Short mmCIF file of C-alpha atoms and ligand atoms in Angstrom, two decimals:
data_model
loop_
_atom_site.label_atom_id
_atom_site.label_comp_id
_atom_site.label_asym_id
_atom_site.label_seq_id
_atom_site.Cartn_x
_atom_site.Cartn_y
_atom_site.Cartn_z
CA MET A 1 108.40 66.47 100.01
CA THR A 2 110.55 65.27 102.91
CA PRO A 3 112.32 67.16 105.73
CA ARG A 4 115.67 66.40 104.04
CA GLU A 5 114.77 68.43 100.97
CA THR A 6 115.28 72.09 100.18
CA ILE A 7 112.36 74.15 98.95
CA ALA A 8 112.73 76.89 96.37
CA ALA A 9 109.69 79.18 96.65
CA ILE A 10 109.45 81.05 93.33
CA ASP A 11 107.35 84.15 92.62
CA VAL A 12 107.36 84.82 88.88
CA GLY A 13 106.07 88.34 88.30
CA ASN A 14 106.06 90.55 85.21
CA SER A 15 109.22 92.47 86.19
CA ALA A 16 111.25 90.03 88.27
CA ILE A 17 111.48 86.51 89.62
CA LYS A 18 111.76 86.39 93.40
CA VAL A 19 113.34 83.29 94.97
CA ALA A 20 113.24 82.13 98.60
CA LEU A 21 115.32 79.10 99.52
CA ALA A 22 115.04 77.10 102.76
CA LYS A 23 115.76 73.63 104.09
CA VAL A 24 112.47 71.95 104.91
CA SER A 25 113.78 70.63 108.27
CA GLU A 26 114.78 74.16 109.34
CA LEU A 27 111.46 75.59 108.14
CA ILE A 28 109.55 73.18 110.34
CA THR A 29 111.65 74.11 113.38
CA ALA A 30 111.34 77.85 112.70
CA ALA A 31 107.68 77.76 111.71
CA GLY A 32 106.89 80.52 114.24
CA ASP A 33 107.59 83.54 112.08
CA LEU A 34 109.24 83.31 108.72
CA SER A 35 109.24 87.10 108.35
CA ALA A 36 111.65 87.39 111.29
CA GLY A 37 115.20 88.46 110.49
CA ASP A 38 116.68 85.24 111.84
CA ALA A 39 114.42 82.93 109.80
CA PRO A 40 116.40 80.29 107.89
CA VAL A 41 115.42 81.65 104.49
CA ARG A 42 117.59 83.18 101.75
CA TYR A 43 115.95 85.64 99.38
CA GLN A 44 117.07 86.91 96.00
CA SER A 45 115.31 88.88 93.27
CA PHE A 46 116.22 88.38 89.60
CA PRO A 47 114.99 91.20 87.32
CA LEU A 48 113.74 89.89 83.98
CA ASP A 49 115.54 92.65 82.07
CA GLN A 50 118.89 91.14 83.06
CA PRO A 51 120.51 88.71 80.59
CA ARG A 52 120.40 84.96 81.35
CA TRP A 53 118.24 85.30 84.41
CA ASP A 54 117.21 81.62 84.11
CA GLN A 55 120.85 80.54 84.35
CA GLN A 56 121.48 82.97 87.20
CA ILE A 57 118.58 81.50 89.19
CA CYS A 58 119.73 77.89 88.62
CA ARG A 59 123.28 78.79 89.62
CA TRP A 60 122.17 80.68 92.75
CA VAL A 61 119.94 77.82 93.90
CA ARG A 62 122.63 75.23 93.22
CA GLN A 63 125.21 77.34 95.09
CA HIS A 64 123.03 77.52 98.21
CA ALA A 65 121.23 74.16 98.08
CA GLY A 66 124.34 72.04 97.54
CA GLN A 67 123.46 68.46 96.72
CA ALA A 68 120.04 68.49 98.41
CA THR A 69 116.97 67.55 96.42
CA VAL A 70 115.19 70.77 95.53
CA SER A 71 111.41 71.11 95.30
CA TRP A 72 110.49 74.15 93.22
CA TRP A 73 107.11 75.53 94.30
CA VAL A 74 106.13 78.11 91.76
CA SER A 75 103.66 80.98 91.72
CA THR A 76 103.51 82.38 88.21
CA VAL A 77 101.54 85.16 86.58
CA ASN A 78 104.06 85.31 83.73
CA HIS A 79 104.22 82.00 81.89
CA ALA A 80 106.52 83.41 79.20
CA ALA A 81 109.12 83.61 81.97
CA SER A 82 108.25 80.55 84.07
CA ARG A 83 108.32 78.15 81.09
CA PRO A 84 111.99 78.76 80.19
CA LEU A 85 112.89 78.69 83.89
CA LYS A 86 111.23 75.29 84.25
CA ASP A 87 113.15 74.03 81.20
CA ALA A 88 116.42 75.29 82.67
CA VAL A 89 115.69 73.73 86.07
CA LEU A 90 114.74 70.36 84.63
CA GLY A 91 117.64 70.48 82.18
CA VAL A 92 115.35 70.47 79.12
CA ALA A 93 116.69 73.61 77.41
CA ASP A 94 119.94 73.31 75.43
CA SER A 95 121.05 76.60 76.88
CA ALA A 96 120.74 75.05 80.34
CA ALA A 97 123.67 72.70 79.79
CA GLU A 98 125.80 74.70 82.20
CA SER A 99 123.28 74.28 84.99
CA ALA A 100 121.89 70.86 84.05
CA PRO A 101 120.85 69.20 87.28
CA ASP A 102 123.02 66.54 88.87
CA ARG A 103 120.44 65.92 91.56
CA GLN A 104 116.71 65.40 91.78
CA GLN A 105 114.44 68.35 91.07
CA ALA A 106 110.68 68.59 91.37
CA TRP A 107 108.58 71.38 89.87
CA HIS A 108 105.13 72.23 91.16
CA ASN A 109 103.05 75.05 89.65
CA LEU A 110 100.69 76.32 92.35
CA THR A 111 97.03 76.99 91.63
CA PHE A 112 94.19 78.48 93.64
CA GLU A 113 93.31 74.96 94.81
CA ASP A 114 96.60 74.78 96.72
CA VAL A 115 95.84 77.91 98.76
CA PRO A 116 93.97 77.14 102.01
CA LEU A 117 92.02 80.37 101.93
CA ARG A 118 88.33 80.69 101.17
CA ILE A 119 87.90 82.60 97.93
CA LYS A 120 84.73 84.48 97.15
CA VAL A 121 85.05 85.93 93.65
CA ASP A 122 83.45 85.23 90.26
CA ALA A 123 86.19 82.88 89.00
CA PRO A 124 88.92 81.89 91.52
CA GLU A 125 91.00 80.21 88.80
CA LYS A 126 91.34 83.56 87.01
CA VAL A 127 92.73 85.48 90.00
CA GLY A 128 96.52 85.90 89.89
CA ILE A 129 97.97 83.16 92.11
CA ASP A 130 100.38 85.81 93.51
CA ARG A 131 97.37 87.73 94.86
CA LEU A 132 95.99 84.65 96.59
CA LEU A 133 99.33 83.62 98.10
CA SER A 134 100.10 87.10 99.44
CA ALA A 135 96.58 87.30 100.89
CA TYR A 136 97.08 83.89 102.50
CA ALA A 137 100.47 84.88 103.98
CA ALA A 138 99.02 88.16 105.28
CA SER A 139 95.97 86.45 106.78
CA THR A 140 98.10 84.00 108.77
CA ARG A 141 100.07 86.90 110.29
CA PHE A 142 97.41 89.58 110.80
CA ALA A 143 93.74 89.51 111.72
CA ALA A 144 91.16 90.10 108.99
CA PRO A 145 89.68 92.43 107.84
CA LEU A 146 92.78 93.68 106.10
CA VAL A 147 94.03 94.98 102.77
CA VAL A 148 96.95 93.42 100.91
CA VAL A 149 98.83 95.72 98.54
CA ASP A 150 101.39 94.23 96.15
CA ALA A 151 103.11 97.15 94.44
CA GLY A 152 104.79 95.53 91.45
CA SER A 153 104.34 95.90 87.67
CA ALA A 154 100.68 96.19 88.54
CA VAL A 155 99.51 97.34 91.96
CA THR A 156 96.93 94.97 93.41
CA VAL A 157 94.81 96.18 96.32
CA ASP A 158 93.02 93.15 97.72
CA CYS A 159 90.65 92.66 100.61
CA VAL A 160 90.48 89.80 103.10
CA ARG A 161 87.41 89.73 105.33
CA PRO A 162 86.46 87.35 108.15
CA ASP A 163 83.51 85.05 107.57
CA SER A 164 80.92 84.31 110.26
CA ASP A 165 83.37 81.82 111.87
CA ALA A 166 86.16 84.47 111.83
CA ARG A 167 88.02 82.54 109.13
CA PRO A 168 89.66 84.76 106.49
CA VAL A 169 88.06 85.01 103.05
CA PHE A 170 89.64 86.54 99.94
CA VAL A 171 86.86 88.73 98.57
CA GLY A 172 88.61 90.36 95.60
CA GLY A 173 90.21 93.73 95.05
CA ALA A 174 91.42 96.23 92.48
CA ILE A 175 94.23 96.32 89.93
CA LEU A 176 96.00 99.49 88.83
CA PRO A 177 99.12 100.13 86.78
CA GLY A 178 102.33 100.21 88.83
CA ILE A 179 104.76 103.11 89.01
CA ARG A 180 106.97 101.92 86.17
CA LEU A 181 104.01 101.13 83.89
CA GLN A 182 102.42 104.54 84.56
CA HIS A 183 105.65 106.30 83.64
CA ALA A 184 105.92 104.21 80.47
CA ALA A 185 102.27 104.86 79.55
CA LEU A 186 102.75 108.64 79.76
CA ALA A 187 105.95 108.51 77.71
CA THR A 188 104.54 106.27 74.96
CA GLY A 189 101.04 107.76 74.81
CA THR A 190 101.96 111.45 74.46
CA GLU A 191 104.24 113.62 72.34
CA GLY A 192 105.12 116.05 75.09
CA LEU A 193 106.14 113.72 77.91
CA GLN A 194 109.45 111.91 78.00
CA GLN A 195 110.24 109.10 80.39
CA ALA A 196 110.93 110.78 83.73
CA THR A 197 113.38 109.26 86.17
CA GLN A 198 111.35 107.15 88.55
CA ARG A 199 113.41 107.79 91.66
CA ILE A 200 111.40 109.79 94.17
CA ASP A 201 113.20 111.81 96.80
CA PRO A 202 110.98 112.53 99.85
CA ALA A 203 112.56 115.99 100.24
CA GLU A 204 111.70 116.73 96.62
CA VAL A 205 108.09 115.63 97.06
CA ALA A 206 107.65 117.89 100.08
CA ALA A 207 108.92 120.83 98.01
CA MET A 208 106.68 120.26 94.98
CA MET A 209 103.05 120.70 95.92
CA PRO A 210 102.35 121.47 93.11
CA ALA A 211 105.26 120.52 90.86
CA THR A 212 106.86 123.31 88.83
CA ASN A 213 108.42 121.32 85.98
CA THR A 214 107.37 118.42 83.74
CA GLN A 215 109.63 115.74 85.19
CA GLN A 216 108.58 116.49 88.74
CA ALA A 217 104.93 116.74 87.68
CA ILE A 218 105.10 113.19 86.29
CA ARG A 219 106.79 111.83 89.40
CA LEU A 220 104.29 113.58 91.67
CA GLY A 221 101.28 112.57 89.61
CA VAL A 222 102.21 108.89 89.40
CA LEU A 223 103.03 108.69 93.10
CA ALA A 224 99.77 110.43 94.01
CA ALA A 225 97.77 108.13 91.73
CA VAL A 226 99.08 105.01 93.44
CA VAL A 227 99.09 106.30 97.03
CA GLY A 228 95.69 107.98 96.61
CA GLY A 229 94.20 104.90 94.94
CA VAL A 230 95.43 102.56 97.67
CA GLU A 231 94.17 104.80 100.49
CA ARG A 232 90.79 105.37 98.92
CA LEU A 233 90.28 101.67 98.33
CA ALA A 234 91.38 100.72 101.86
CA GLN A 235 88.77 103.15 103.15
CA GLU A 236 86.04 102.03 100.75
CA TYR A 237 86.62 98.37 101.63
CA ALA A 238 86.16 99.28 105.30
CA CYS A 239 82.85 101.00 104.67
CA PRO A 240 81.77 102.20 101.23
CA ASP A 241 79.06 104.48 102.65
CA ASP A 242 81.00 106.40 105.27
CA ASP A 243 83.89 108.80 104.57
CA ALA A 244 84.66 109.11 108.26
CA VAL A 245 85.40 105.44 108.76
CA GLU A 246 89.03 104.44 109.37
CA SER A 247 90.83 102.53 106.61
CA LEU A 248 91.41 98.83 106.97
CA PRO A 249 95.02 98.06 107.97
CA ILE A 250 97.29 97.49 104.97
CA VAL A 251 99.94 94.83 104.49
CA LEU A 252 102.33 96.14 101.84
CA CYS A 253 104.78 94.25 99.62
CA GLY A 254 106.31 94.38 96.12
CA GLY A 255 109.17 96.15 94.40
CA ASP A 256 107.69 99.61 95.03
CA ALA A 257 106.63 99.04 98.65
CA ALA A 258 109.52 101.08 100.08
CA THR A 259 108.83 103.92 97.63
CA LEU A 260 105.15 104.14 98.60
CA SER A 261 105.44 103.59 102.35
CA PRO A 262 106.65 107.11 103.34
CA TYR A 263 103.57 108.67 101.67
CA LEU A 264 100.87 106.30 102.91
CA ARG A 265 98.97 107.91 105.76
CA ALA A 266 96.83 104.82 106.33
CA LEU A 267 97.99 102.30 108.92
CA HIS A 268 100.28 99.89 107.12
CA GLN A 269 103.07 97.41 107.59
CA GLN A 270 105.66 96.39 105.03
CA VAL A 271 106.22 92.65 104.79
CA PRO A 272 108.71 91.93 102.00
CA HIS A 273 108.53 88.70 99.98
CA LEU A 274 104.89 88.09 100.90
CA VAL A 275 104.21 85.75 97.96
CA CYS A 276 107.30 83.63 98.75
CA LEU A 277 106.28 83.59 102.43
CA GLY A 278 102.86 82.28 101.43
CA ILE A 279 104.53 79.48 99.47
CA LEU A 280 106.77 78.58 102.43
CA ASP A 281 103.72 78.62 104.73
CA LEU A 282 102.10 76.07 102.41
CA ALA A 283 105.21 73.89 102.52
CA ILE A 284 105.34 73.97 106.32
CA GLN A 285 101.67 73.14 106.54
CA GLN A 286 102.09 70.19 104.25
CA CYS A 287 105.05 68.82 106.23
CA GLN A 288 103.13 69.18 109.47
CA ILE A 289 100.20 67.28 108.02
CA ALA A 290 102.46 64.64 106.49
CA PRO A 291 105.82 64.69 108.30
CA SER A 292 107.06 61.67 106.40
CA GLY A 293 106.49 63.54 103.14
CA LEU A 294 103.72 62.86 100.69
CA LYS A 295 104.42 65.20 97.80
N1 ADP B 301 115.71 97.02 88.94
C1 ADP B 301 114.38 97.05 88.83
N2 ADP B 301 113.80 96.36 87.84
C2 ADP B 301 112.45 96.36 87.72
N3 ADP B 301 111.63 97.04 88.52
C3 ADP B 301 112.17 97.76 89.51
C4 ADP B 301 113.56 97.80 89.73
N4 ADP B 301 113.78 98.58 90.81
C5 ADP B 301 112.59 99.01 91.24
N5 ADP B 301 111.61 98.55 90.46
C6 ADP B 301 110.19 98.82 90.65
O1 ADP B 301 109.62 97.62 91.10
C7 ADP B 301 108.42 97.34 90.37
C8 ADP B 301 108.36 95.88 90.11
O2 ADP B 301 108.22 95.22 91.36
P1 ADP B 301 108.14 93.64 91.48
O3 ADP B 301 107.53 93.36 92.80
O4 ADP B 301 109.44 93.02 91.19
O5 ADP B 301 107.13 93.34 90.29
P2 ADP B 301 106.54 92.01 89.68
O6 ADP B 301 105.96 91.25 90.84
O7 ADP B 301 105.52 92.53 88.74
O8 ADP B 301 107.65 91.26 89.00
C9 ADP B 301 108.48 98.16 89.08
O9 ADP B 301 107.20 98.65 88.79
C10 ADP B 301 109.45 99.28 89.39
O10 ADP B 301 108.73 100.48 89.67
C1 PAZ B 302 97.50 91.58 88.46
C2 PAZ B 302 98.79 90.91 88.03
C3 PAZ B 302 99.14 91.34 86.61
C4 PAZ B 302 99.92 91.34 89.00
O1 PAZ B 302 101.15 90.88 88.49
P1 PAZ B 302 102.57 91.51 88.95
O2 PAZ B 302 102.42 92.98 89.06
O3 PAZ B 302 102.85 90.91 90.32
O4 PAZ B 302 103.57 91.07 87.95
C5 PAZ B 302 98.65 89.35 88.14
O5 PAZ B 302 98.23 89.00 89.43
C6 PAZ B 302 97.70 88.79 87.11
O6 PAZ B 302 98.05 88.59 85.98
N1 PAZ B 302 96.42 88.50 87.52
C7 PAZ B 302 95.42 87.87 86.70
C8 PAZ B 302 94.11 88.60 86.76
C9 PAZ B 302 93.52 88.73 88.15
O7 PAZ B 302 94.22 88.63 89.16
O8 PAZ B 302 92.30 88.96 88.27
K1 K B 303 101.65 93.05 91.81
#
């Protein structure tokens, strides 16, 4: 990778593909804080239930990258989606004719070995790379111990602790079904429950403790399951033996972060695009180590 290139940081989840695009030269100059509003990064989310999302992504990247060489750095936990995207990017798929590349493209699937974070779990290669990258991005912005919550298709509640040298270590976490999956599970697993609208209105929640109809009861129950689970885990990770202990601070991201935030009583901060930020952090680090470009 060289400073003249553009980097496309790609987070392939189970509901959407999130894309962050930045010129490497501008990233190096702005390395201070990529979460800042004025950072030279464009973000776009492409839901996987939209038609031709692979073409849409190629077109969007081409529109904003111009003729620059694009390095695609990819975090994927959904290979059924990342494989056709790779084919479209590299011009392999027939259907990609419209977006076939007229400039150089490089595709790099990230693994746990690319993440400069100590990992202390049974099998690091089996942990979702999105969990490791968001933990890495959080640990470069906030002091460990901390909890990283990615509220997407699944909600992951991960813990980063300092080691004896105060360096951050990913020590594992918990996985629970996300809001949309919980709604779908209730609707498909019962006769009496239909899919409730997912939208949660804070005024409505305040008025329904307890809920007085089925739809509201589903919305309240699912919200409480996720918020309650996150808060309990953040407290248990701080100190499993003491109820009185404060929760660890939470860094919150994912498609449902804004929905959950108003109900979380634990100290938390929303940082959108955390997985993409982790990828861009890696890119900056690599350029700083090898400014002439090695990869
Ligand atoms: N248009 C949408 N399409 C899909 N999910 C959405 C949409 N709007 C909100 N959501 C919520 O966002 C969650 C998915 O978040 P996201 O971070 O994109 O997930 P993933 O990382 O699994 O792809 C869903 O569980 C759903 O509750
Ligand atoms: C837990 C996940 C499904 C979350 O995916 P997402 O909700 O972001 O689509 C993903 O990180 C994954 O497939 N993990 C592999 C198992 C593990 O992390 O232990
Ligand atoms: K997730």
